[in-house]
Coordinates of C-alpha atoms in Angstrom, one line a residue:
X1 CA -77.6 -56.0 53.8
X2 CA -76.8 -54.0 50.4
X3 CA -77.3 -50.3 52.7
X4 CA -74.6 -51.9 54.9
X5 CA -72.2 -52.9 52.5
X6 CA -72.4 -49.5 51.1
X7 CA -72.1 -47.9 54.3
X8 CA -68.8 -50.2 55.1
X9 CA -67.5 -49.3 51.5
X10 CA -67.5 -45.5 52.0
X11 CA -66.0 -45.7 55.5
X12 CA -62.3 -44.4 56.4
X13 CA -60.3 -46.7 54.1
X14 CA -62.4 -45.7 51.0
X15 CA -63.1 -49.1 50.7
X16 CA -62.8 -52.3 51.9
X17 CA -60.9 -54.9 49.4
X18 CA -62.7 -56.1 46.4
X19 CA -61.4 -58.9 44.2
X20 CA -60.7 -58.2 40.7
X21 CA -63.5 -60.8 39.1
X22 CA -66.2 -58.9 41.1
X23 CA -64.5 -55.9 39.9
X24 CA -65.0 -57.3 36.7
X25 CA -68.4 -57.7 36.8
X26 CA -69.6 -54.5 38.6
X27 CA -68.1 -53.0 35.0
X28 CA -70.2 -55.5 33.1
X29 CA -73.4 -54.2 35.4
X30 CA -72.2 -50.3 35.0
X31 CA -71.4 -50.2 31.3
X32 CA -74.6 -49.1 30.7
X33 CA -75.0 -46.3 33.3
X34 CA -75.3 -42.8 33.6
X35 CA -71.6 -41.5 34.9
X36 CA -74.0 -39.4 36.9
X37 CA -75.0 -42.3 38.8
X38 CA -73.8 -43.6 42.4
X39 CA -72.5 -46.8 41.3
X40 CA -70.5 -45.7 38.5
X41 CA -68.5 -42.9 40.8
X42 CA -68.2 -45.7 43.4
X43 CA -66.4 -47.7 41.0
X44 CA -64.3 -45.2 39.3
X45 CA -63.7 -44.7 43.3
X46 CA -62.6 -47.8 43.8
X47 CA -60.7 -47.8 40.2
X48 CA -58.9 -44.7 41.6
X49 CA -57.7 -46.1 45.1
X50 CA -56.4 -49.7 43.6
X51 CA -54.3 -47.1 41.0
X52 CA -52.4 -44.8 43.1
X53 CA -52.1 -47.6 45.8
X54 CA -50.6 -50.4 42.8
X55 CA -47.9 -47.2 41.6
X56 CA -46.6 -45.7 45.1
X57 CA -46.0 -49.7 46.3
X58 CA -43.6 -50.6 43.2
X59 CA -42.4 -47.1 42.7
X60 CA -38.4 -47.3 43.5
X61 CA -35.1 -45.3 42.6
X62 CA -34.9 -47.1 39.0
X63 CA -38.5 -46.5 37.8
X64 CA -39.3 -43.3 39.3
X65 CA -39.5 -41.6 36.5
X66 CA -41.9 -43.8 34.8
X67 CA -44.4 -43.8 37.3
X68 CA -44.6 -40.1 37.9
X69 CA -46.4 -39.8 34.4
X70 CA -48.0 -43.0 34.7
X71 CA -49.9 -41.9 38.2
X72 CA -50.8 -38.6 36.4
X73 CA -52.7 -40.6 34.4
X74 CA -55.1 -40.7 37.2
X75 CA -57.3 -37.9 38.7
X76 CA -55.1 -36.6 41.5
X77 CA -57.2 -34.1 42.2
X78 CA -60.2 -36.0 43.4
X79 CA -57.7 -38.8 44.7
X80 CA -55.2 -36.6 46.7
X81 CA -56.3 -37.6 50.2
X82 CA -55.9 -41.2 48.4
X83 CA -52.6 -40.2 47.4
X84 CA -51.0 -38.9 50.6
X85 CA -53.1 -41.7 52.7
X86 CA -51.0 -44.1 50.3
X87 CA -47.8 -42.2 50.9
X88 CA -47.8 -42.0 54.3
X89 CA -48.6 -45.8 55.0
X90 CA -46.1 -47.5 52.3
X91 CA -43.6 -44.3 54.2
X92 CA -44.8 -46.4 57.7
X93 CA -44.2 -49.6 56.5
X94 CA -40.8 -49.0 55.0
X95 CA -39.4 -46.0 56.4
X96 CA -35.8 -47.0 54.9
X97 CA -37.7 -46.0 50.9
X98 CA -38.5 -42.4 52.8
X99 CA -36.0 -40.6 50.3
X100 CA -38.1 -42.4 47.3
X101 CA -41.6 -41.4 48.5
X102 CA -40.3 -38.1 49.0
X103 CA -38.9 -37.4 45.9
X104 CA -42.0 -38.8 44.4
X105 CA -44.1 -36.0 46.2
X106 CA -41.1 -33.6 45.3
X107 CA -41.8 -34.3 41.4
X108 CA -46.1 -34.3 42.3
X109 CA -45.8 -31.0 44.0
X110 CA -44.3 -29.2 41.0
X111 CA -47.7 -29.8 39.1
X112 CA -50.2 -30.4 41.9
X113 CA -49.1 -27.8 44.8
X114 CA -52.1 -28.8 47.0
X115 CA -51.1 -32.2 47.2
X116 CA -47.8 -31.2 48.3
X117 CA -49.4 -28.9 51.0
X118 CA -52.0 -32.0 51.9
X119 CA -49.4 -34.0 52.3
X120 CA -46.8 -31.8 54.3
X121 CA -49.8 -30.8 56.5
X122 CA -51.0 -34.6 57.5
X123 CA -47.1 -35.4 58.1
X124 CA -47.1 -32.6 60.8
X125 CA -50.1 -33.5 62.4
X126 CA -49.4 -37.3 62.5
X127 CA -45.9 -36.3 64.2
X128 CA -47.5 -33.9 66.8
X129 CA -50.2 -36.9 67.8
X130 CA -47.2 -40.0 68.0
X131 CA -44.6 -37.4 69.5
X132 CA -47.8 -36.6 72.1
X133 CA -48.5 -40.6 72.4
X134 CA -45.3 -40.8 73.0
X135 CA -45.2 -43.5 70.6
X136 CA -41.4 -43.3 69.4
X137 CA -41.2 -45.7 66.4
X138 CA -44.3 -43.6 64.7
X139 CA -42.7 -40.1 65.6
X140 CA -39.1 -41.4 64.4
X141 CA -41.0 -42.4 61.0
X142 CA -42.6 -39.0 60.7
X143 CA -39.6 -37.3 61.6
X144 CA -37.8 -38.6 58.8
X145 CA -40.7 -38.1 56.1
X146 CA -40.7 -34.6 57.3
X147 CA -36.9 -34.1 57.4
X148 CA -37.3 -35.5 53.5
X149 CA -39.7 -33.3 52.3
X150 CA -37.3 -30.3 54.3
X151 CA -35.1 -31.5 52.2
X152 CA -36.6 -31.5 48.6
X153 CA -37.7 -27.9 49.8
X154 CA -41.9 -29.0 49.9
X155 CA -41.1 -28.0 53.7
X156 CA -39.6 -24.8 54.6
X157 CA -36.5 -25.4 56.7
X158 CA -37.6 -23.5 59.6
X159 CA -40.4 -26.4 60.5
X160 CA -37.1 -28.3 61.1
X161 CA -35.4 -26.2 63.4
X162 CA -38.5 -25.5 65.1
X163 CA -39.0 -29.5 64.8
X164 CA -35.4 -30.0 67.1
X165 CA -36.3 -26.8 69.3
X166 CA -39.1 -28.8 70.3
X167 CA -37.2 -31.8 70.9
X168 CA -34.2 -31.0 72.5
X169 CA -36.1 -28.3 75.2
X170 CA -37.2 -30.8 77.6
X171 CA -34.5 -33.4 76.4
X172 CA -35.2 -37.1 77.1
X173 CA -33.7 -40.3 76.0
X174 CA -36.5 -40.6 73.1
X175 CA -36.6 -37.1 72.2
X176 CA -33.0 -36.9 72.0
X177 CA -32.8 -40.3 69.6
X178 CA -35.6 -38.5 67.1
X179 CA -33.2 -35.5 67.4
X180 CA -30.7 -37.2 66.3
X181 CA -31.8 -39.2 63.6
X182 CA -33.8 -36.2 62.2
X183 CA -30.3 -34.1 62.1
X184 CA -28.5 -36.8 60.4
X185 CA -31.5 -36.4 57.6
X186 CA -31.8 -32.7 57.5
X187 CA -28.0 -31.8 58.9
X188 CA -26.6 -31.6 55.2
X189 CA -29.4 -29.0 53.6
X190 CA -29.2 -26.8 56.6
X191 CA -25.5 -26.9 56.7
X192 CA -26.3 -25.2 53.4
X193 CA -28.9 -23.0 53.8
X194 CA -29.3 -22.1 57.2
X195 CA -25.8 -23.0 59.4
X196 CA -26.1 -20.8 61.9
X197 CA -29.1 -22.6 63.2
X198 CA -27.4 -25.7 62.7
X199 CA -24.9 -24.3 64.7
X200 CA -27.1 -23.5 67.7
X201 CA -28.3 -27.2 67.9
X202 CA -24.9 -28.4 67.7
X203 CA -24.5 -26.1 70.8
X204 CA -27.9 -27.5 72.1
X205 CA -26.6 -31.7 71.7
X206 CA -23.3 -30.3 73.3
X207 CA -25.0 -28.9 76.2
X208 CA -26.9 -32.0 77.0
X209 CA -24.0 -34.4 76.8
X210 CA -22.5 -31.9 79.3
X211 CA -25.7 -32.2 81.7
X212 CA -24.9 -36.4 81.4
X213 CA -28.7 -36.6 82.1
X214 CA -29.4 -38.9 79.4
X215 CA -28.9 -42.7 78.9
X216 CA -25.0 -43.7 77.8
X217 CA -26.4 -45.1 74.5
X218 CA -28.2 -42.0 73.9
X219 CA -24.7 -39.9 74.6
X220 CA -22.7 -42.5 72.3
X221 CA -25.7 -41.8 69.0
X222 CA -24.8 -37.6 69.6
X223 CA -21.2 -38.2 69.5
X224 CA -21.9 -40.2 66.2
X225 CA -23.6 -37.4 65.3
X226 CA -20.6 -34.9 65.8
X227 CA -18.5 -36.9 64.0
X228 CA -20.9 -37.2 60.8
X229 CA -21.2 -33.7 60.6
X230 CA -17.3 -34.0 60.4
X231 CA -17.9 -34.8 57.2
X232 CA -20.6 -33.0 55.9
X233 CA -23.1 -35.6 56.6
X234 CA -21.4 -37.7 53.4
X235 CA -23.1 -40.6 54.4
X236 CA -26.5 -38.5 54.6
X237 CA -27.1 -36.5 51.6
X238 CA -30.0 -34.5 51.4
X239 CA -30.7 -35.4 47.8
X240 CA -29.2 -38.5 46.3
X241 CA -28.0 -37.8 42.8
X242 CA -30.6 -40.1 41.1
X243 CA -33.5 -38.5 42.9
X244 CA -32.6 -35.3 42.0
X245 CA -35.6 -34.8 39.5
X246 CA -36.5 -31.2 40.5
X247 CA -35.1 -28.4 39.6
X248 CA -34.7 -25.9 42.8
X249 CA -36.5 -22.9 41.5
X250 CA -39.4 -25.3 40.0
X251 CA -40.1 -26.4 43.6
X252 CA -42.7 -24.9 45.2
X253 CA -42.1 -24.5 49.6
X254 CA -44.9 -24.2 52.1
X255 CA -44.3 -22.6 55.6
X256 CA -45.7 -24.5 57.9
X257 CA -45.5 -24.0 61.7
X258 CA -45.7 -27.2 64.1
X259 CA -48.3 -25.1 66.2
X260 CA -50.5 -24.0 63.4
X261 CA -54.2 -25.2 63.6
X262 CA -53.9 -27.9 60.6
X263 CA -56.7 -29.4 58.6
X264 CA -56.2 -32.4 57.5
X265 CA -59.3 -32.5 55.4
X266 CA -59.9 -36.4 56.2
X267 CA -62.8 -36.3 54.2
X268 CA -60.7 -35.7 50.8
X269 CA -60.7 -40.3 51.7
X270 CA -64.0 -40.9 51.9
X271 CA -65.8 -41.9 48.5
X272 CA -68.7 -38.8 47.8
X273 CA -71.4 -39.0 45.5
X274 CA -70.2 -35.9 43.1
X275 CA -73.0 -34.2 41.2
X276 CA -71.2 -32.5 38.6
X277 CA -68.7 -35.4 38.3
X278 CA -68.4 -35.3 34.5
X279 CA -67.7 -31.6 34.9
X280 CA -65.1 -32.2 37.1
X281 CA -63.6 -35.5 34.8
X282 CA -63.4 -32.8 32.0
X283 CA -61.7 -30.1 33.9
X284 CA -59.3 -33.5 35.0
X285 CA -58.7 -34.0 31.8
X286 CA -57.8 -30.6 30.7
X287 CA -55.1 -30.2 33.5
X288 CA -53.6 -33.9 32.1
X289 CA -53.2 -32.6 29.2
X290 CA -51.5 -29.7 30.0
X291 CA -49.4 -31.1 32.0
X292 CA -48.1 -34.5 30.5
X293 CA -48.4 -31.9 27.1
X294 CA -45.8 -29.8 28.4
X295 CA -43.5 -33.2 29.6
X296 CA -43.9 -34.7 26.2
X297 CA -43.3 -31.6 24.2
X298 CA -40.1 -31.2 26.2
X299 CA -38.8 -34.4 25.5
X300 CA -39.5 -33.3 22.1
X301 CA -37.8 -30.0 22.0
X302 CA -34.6 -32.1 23.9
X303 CA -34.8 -34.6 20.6
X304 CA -35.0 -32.0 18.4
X305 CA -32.0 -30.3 19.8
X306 CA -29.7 -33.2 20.0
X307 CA -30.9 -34.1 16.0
X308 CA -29.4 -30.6 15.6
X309 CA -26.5 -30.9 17.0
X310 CA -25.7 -34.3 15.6
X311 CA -26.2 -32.8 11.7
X312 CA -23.8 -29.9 12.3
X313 CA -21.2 -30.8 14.7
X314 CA -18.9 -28.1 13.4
X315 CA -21.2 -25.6 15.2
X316 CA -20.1 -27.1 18.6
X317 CA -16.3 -26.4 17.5
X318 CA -14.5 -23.1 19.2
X319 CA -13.5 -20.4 16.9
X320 CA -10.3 -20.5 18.4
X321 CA -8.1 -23.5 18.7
X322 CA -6.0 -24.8 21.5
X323 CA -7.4 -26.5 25.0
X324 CA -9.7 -24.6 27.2
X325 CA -8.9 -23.1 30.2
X326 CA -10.6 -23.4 33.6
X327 CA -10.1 -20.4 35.1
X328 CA -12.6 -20.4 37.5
X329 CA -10.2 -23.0 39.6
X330 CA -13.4 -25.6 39.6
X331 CA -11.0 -28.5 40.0
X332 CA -9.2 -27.3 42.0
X333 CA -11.8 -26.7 44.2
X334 CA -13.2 -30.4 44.2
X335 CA -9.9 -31.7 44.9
X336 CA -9.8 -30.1 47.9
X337 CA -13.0 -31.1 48.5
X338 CA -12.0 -34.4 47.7
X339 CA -8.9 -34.2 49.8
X340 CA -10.8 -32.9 53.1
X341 CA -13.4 -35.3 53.0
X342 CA -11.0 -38.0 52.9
X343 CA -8.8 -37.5 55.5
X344 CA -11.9 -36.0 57.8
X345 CA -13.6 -39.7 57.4
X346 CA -10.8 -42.0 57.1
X347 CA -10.9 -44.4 60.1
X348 CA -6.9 -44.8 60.4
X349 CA -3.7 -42.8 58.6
X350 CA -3.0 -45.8 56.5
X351 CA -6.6 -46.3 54.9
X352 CA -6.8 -42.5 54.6
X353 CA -2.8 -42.4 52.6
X354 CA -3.9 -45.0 50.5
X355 CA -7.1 -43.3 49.3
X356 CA -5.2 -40.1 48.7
X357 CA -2.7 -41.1 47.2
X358 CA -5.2 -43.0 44.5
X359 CA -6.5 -40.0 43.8
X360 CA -3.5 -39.3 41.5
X361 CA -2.8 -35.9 41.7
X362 CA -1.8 -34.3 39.0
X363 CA 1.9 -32.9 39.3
X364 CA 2.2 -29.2 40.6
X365 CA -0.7 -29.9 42.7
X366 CA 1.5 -31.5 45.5
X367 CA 1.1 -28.3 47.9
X368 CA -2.7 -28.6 47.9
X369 CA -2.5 -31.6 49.8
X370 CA -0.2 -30.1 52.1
X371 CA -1.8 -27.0 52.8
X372 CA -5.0 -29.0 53.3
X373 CA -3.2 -31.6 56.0
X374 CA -2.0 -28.8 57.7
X375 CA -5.2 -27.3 57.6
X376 CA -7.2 -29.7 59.1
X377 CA -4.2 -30.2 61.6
X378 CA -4.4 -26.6 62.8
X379 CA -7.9 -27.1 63.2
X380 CA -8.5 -29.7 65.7
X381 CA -8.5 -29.2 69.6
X382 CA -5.3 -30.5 70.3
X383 CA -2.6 -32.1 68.2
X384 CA -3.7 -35.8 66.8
X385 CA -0.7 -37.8 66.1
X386 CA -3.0 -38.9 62.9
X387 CA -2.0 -36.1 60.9
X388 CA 1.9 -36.6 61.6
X389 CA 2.2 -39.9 60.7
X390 CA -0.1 -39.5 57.6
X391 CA 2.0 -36.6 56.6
X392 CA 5.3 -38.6 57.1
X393 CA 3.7 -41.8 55.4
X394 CA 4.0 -39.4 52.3
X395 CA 6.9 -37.7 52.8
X396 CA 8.7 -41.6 53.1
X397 CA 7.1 -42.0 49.5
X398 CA 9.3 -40.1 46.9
X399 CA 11.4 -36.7 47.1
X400 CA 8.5 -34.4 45.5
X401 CA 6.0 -34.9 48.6
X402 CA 9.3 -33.6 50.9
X403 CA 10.3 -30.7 48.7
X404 CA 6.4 -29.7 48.7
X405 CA 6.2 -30.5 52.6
X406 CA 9.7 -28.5 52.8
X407 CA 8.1 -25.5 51.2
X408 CA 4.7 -25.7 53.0
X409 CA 7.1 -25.1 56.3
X410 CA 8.6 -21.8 54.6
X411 CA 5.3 -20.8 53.7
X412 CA 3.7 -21.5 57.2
X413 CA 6.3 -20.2 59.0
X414 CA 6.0 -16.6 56.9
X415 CA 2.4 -16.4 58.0
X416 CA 2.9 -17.8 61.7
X417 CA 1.4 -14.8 63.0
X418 CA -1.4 -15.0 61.4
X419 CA -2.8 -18.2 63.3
X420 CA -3.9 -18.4 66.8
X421 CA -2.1 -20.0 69.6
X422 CA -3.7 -23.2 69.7
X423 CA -3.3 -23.7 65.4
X424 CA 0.0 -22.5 66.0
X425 CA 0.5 -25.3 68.5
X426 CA -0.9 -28.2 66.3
X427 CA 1.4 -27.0 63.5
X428 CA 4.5 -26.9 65.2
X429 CA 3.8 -30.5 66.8
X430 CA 3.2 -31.5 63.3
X431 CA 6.2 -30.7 62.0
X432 CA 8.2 -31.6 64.7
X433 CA 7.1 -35.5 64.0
X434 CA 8.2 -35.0 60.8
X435 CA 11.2 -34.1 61.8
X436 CA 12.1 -36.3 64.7
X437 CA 11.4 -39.2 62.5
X438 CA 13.4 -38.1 59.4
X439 CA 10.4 -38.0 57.1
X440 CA 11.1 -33.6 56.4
X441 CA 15.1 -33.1 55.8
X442 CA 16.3 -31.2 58.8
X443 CA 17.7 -28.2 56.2
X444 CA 13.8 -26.6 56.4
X445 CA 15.1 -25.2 59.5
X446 CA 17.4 -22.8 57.4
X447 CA 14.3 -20.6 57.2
X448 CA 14.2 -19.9 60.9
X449 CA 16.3 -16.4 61.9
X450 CA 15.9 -16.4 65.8
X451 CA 17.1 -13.0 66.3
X452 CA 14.8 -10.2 68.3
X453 CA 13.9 -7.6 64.8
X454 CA 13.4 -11.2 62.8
X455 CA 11.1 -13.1 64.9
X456 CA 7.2 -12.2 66.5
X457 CA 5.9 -13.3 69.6
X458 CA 4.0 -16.2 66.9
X459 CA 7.1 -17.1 65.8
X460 CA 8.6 -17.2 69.1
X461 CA 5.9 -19.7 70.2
X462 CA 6.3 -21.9 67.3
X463 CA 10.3 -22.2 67.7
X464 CA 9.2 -23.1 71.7
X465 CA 7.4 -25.8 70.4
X466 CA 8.8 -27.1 68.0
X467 CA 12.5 -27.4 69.9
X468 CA 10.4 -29.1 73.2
X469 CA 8.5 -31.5 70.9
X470 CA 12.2 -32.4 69.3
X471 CA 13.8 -32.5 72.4
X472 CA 10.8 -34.5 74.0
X473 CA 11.3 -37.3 71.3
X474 CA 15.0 -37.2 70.5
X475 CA 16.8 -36.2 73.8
X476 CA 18.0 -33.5 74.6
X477 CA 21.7 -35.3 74.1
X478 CA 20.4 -36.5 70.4
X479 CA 19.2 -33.1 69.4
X480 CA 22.0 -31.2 70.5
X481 CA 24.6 -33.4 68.5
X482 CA 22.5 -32.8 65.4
X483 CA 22.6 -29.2 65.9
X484 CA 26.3 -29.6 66.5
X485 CA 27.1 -31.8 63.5
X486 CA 29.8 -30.0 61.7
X487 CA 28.2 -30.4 58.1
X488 CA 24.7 -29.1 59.2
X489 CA 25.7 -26.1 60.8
X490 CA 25.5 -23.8 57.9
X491 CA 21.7 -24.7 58.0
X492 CA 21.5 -23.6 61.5
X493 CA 23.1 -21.0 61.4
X494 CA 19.6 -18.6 61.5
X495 CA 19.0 -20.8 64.9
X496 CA 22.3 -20.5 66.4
X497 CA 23.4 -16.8 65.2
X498 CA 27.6 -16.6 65.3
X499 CA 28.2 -13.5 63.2
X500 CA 26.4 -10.8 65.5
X501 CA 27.1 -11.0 69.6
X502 CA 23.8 -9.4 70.3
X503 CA 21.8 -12.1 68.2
X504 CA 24.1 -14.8 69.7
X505 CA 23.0 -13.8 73.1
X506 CA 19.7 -13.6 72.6
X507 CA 19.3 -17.1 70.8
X508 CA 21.3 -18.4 73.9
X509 CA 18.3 -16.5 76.3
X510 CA 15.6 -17.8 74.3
X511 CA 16.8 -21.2 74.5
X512 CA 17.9 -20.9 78.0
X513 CA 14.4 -19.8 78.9
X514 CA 12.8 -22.6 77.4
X515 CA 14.3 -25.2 79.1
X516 CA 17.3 -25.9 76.4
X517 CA 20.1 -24.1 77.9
X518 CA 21.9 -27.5 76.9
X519 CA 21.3 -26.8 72.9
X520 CA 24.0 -23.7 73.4
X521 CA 27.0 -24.9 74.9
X522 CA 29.1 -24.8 71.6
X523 CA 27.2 -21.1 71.2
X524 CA 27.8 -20.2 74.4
X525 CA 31.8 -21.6 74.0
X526 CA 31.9 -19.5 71.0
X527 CA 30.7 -16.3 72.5
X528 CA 33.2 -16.4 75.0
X529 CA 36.2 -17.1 72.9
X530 CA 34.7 -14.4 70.6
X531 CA 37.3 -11.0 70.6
X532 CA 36.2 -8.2 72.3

């Protein structure tokens, strides 16, 4: 009975469950033996799996950093099959803490590379059998460890393009899923490092929802998709602030191939009677040292310096006085950062104003978020009334958003030919609904010279445009009287040239050939009564 007990203790679990008073009293009966002996290594076994089991099932985002230190502590060396057998079930059970065992193995792998690698390796292999099994719950969970450890760089990103590659060649509705979900995990750090393969299986997920060979619900997760990376996977970061304990060039990245032939070394979790144990306790306790050594002197050296720098604060103090300058335009930058990611996942123009606008930009900044409105404008497949009316919810506010919306007009219209036909397009319609609905003063238009050595073929376009979309909204009736009004017809005078016949005739043609031969009749009136 005792050789079969024994057997069923050193089976795959590395134990079965034993209660802490026998625990007790298996120390009473081993105080007095030889570390060399079987039943003292079995207990410091069992010692060893209860420990890193108890600290990966409490470890969370707000003591993360305590247990790192306190499961070094332990021998992770002879407990790293433990370790990654205890990572990958708690990761199993609760795949929505994946970010927290990852960055756990993210800070382990810093000081302990193989147990990175273990762990990286058993990952892989336990996603090719579920993915084979077709089991999709299993392969979803081991997708997302994966696309974790891609993302605190344990994994090389490669393995996750060659992860989707995989999934998305012979696309079904289950492959396509884990595709999808393991994008939404990785899609931010390869956006980063490594966007032209992101790009590809963009172009990959766009292809199949072309083909229409999948289920409807499938097709509705990959449009999701599309629109998350709209905005830079914000809702997916690859590294949440507080779990950013490593630094990048500390990390240490293994290539691994989904094809390779992978040992998992499963017998790293079986308990082993080790003949040179206390050797190998010793050599344990040397690498603790060193490494909790150099954590604690750290802290040390950080204490040290902040005690400096509270007795002589003068030393902080710049020689010269006055405020610093930023003139590396950091600020700036993150504004319109801030700006793009706000209007990009806003659901409607009203939620996305009123964000914007408590973002309190500082005065003189104004034409930022113009230029970015526009920007995003220009660059969407065809013209979304969304931008319009969010433009013209501002412009309604106070005079300084029209003045800055008045001079983003001069300044796109300058560099019209710069933009491509279908921009061009979106910007023209945009400023048309600011101008058929009052929000932009009409006398923007003064900037417009329609004669044939003033105007491009880009600019050409844009006037089309922008007269249809006015005439579309207003009437033709409507817009001709406001051409017409006697006040406002120094302000058109670049669109409805008087002073030279040859520029009068060839605004006339131009609009003629547009389809507003009606916007002339006062120019047309006024080229005949003109003297010979």
């Amino acid at each position: 009975a005792q050789q079969q007990a024994e057997n069923k203790a050193s089976g795959r679990t590395g134990g079965i469950y034993v209660p802490p008073f026998k625990i007790a009293a298996l120390r009473k009966q081993t105080a007095g033996l030889d570390a060399s002996s079987r039943e003292f290594q079995k207990l410091s076994w069992e010692s060893l799996r209860k420990g890193i089991n108890g600290h990966v099932n409490k470890v969370n985002v707000s003591n993360i950093r305590s247990i790192v230190p306190e499961l070094l502590e332990l021998n992770l060396v002879r407990g790293r099959g433990l370790l990654c057998r205890a990572l990958m079930k708690a990761q199993l059970a609760s795949p929505g803490f994946t970010h927290i065992y990852a960055a756990l193995a993210a800070v382990l792998n810093t000081k302990l590379p193989e147990n990175g690698e273990l762990l990286l390796k058993r990952v892989v292999v336990g996603f090719r059998r579920a993915y084979k099994r077709r089991d999709k719950v299993v392969a979803t969970a081991f997708a997302k460890f994966l696309g974790h450890l891609v993302n605190h760089q344990i994994a090389h990103e490669l393995v996750a393009l060659q992860l989707l590659t995989v999934l998305l060649d012979e696309p079904t509705d289950d492959s396509v899923e884990i595709a999808v979900n393991f994008t939404k995990e990785v899609g931010q750090l390869l956006d980063q490092v490594s966007p032209a393969g992101l790009l590809a299986v963009f172009e990959r997920f766009r292809g199949i929802l072309h083909e229409g060979a999948i289920d409807k619900r499938v097709q509705y997760t990959i449009e999701g998709l599309f629109a998350l990376r709209k905005t830079g996977f914000l809702e997916y970061p690859a590294v949440p602030e507080e779990l950013d304990l490593v630094e990048r060039e500390d990390q240490i990245t293994f290539e691994l191939s989904l094809d390779d032939k992978i040992d998992k070394e499963d017998l790293l979790d079986v308990f082993r009677v080790d003949d040179d144990f206390e050797a190998h306790e010793a050599a344990w306790a040397d690498i603790k040292r060193e490494i909790l050594g150099d954590d604690e002197s750290g802290s040390d050296d950080d204490d040290e310096e902040d005690d400096d720098d509270g007795a002589e604060p003068t030393a902080a103090t710049p020689a010269v006085g006055g405020p610093i300058q930023d003139l590396t335009e950091t600020d700036l930058v993150n504004l319109r950062r801030t700006i793009y990611l706000t209007i990009m996942s806003s659901v409607g123009f009203e939620e996305c104003a009123h964000k914007l606008m408590k973002l309190d930009i500082r005065p003189g900044l104004e034409m930022e978020l113009c230029n970015m409105l526009i920007e995003c404008c220009s660059q969407e497949r065809t013209y979304l009334r969304y931008y319009g009316l969010l433009g013209q919810r501002f412009c309604v506010t106070t005079r300084v958003w029209q003045d800055a919306f008045d001079k983003a007009f001069e300044e796109q219209y300058a560099m019209i030919h710069r933009l491509e036909t279908n921009k061009l397009r979106n910007v023209a319609k945009f400023f048309a609904h600011l101008l058929h609905t009052d929000s932009l003063p009409w006398t923007c238009l003064e900037y417009v010279r329609l004669n044939e050595e003033e105007t491009t073929s880009s600019s050409r376009i844009f006037i089309k445009i922008l007269m249809q979309d006015l005439a579309e909204n207003l009437g033709l009736p409507t817009l001709r009287d406001r051409f017409d009004d006697q006040y406002m017809r120094d302000v058109f005078a670049g669109l409805f040239p008087r002073e030279n016949p040859r520029d009068t005739r060839f605004s006339i043609n131009f609009f003629t050939s547009i389809g507003l031969g009606g916007l002339t009749d006062a120019l047309r009136k006024h080229l005949k009564d003109a003297p010979k």
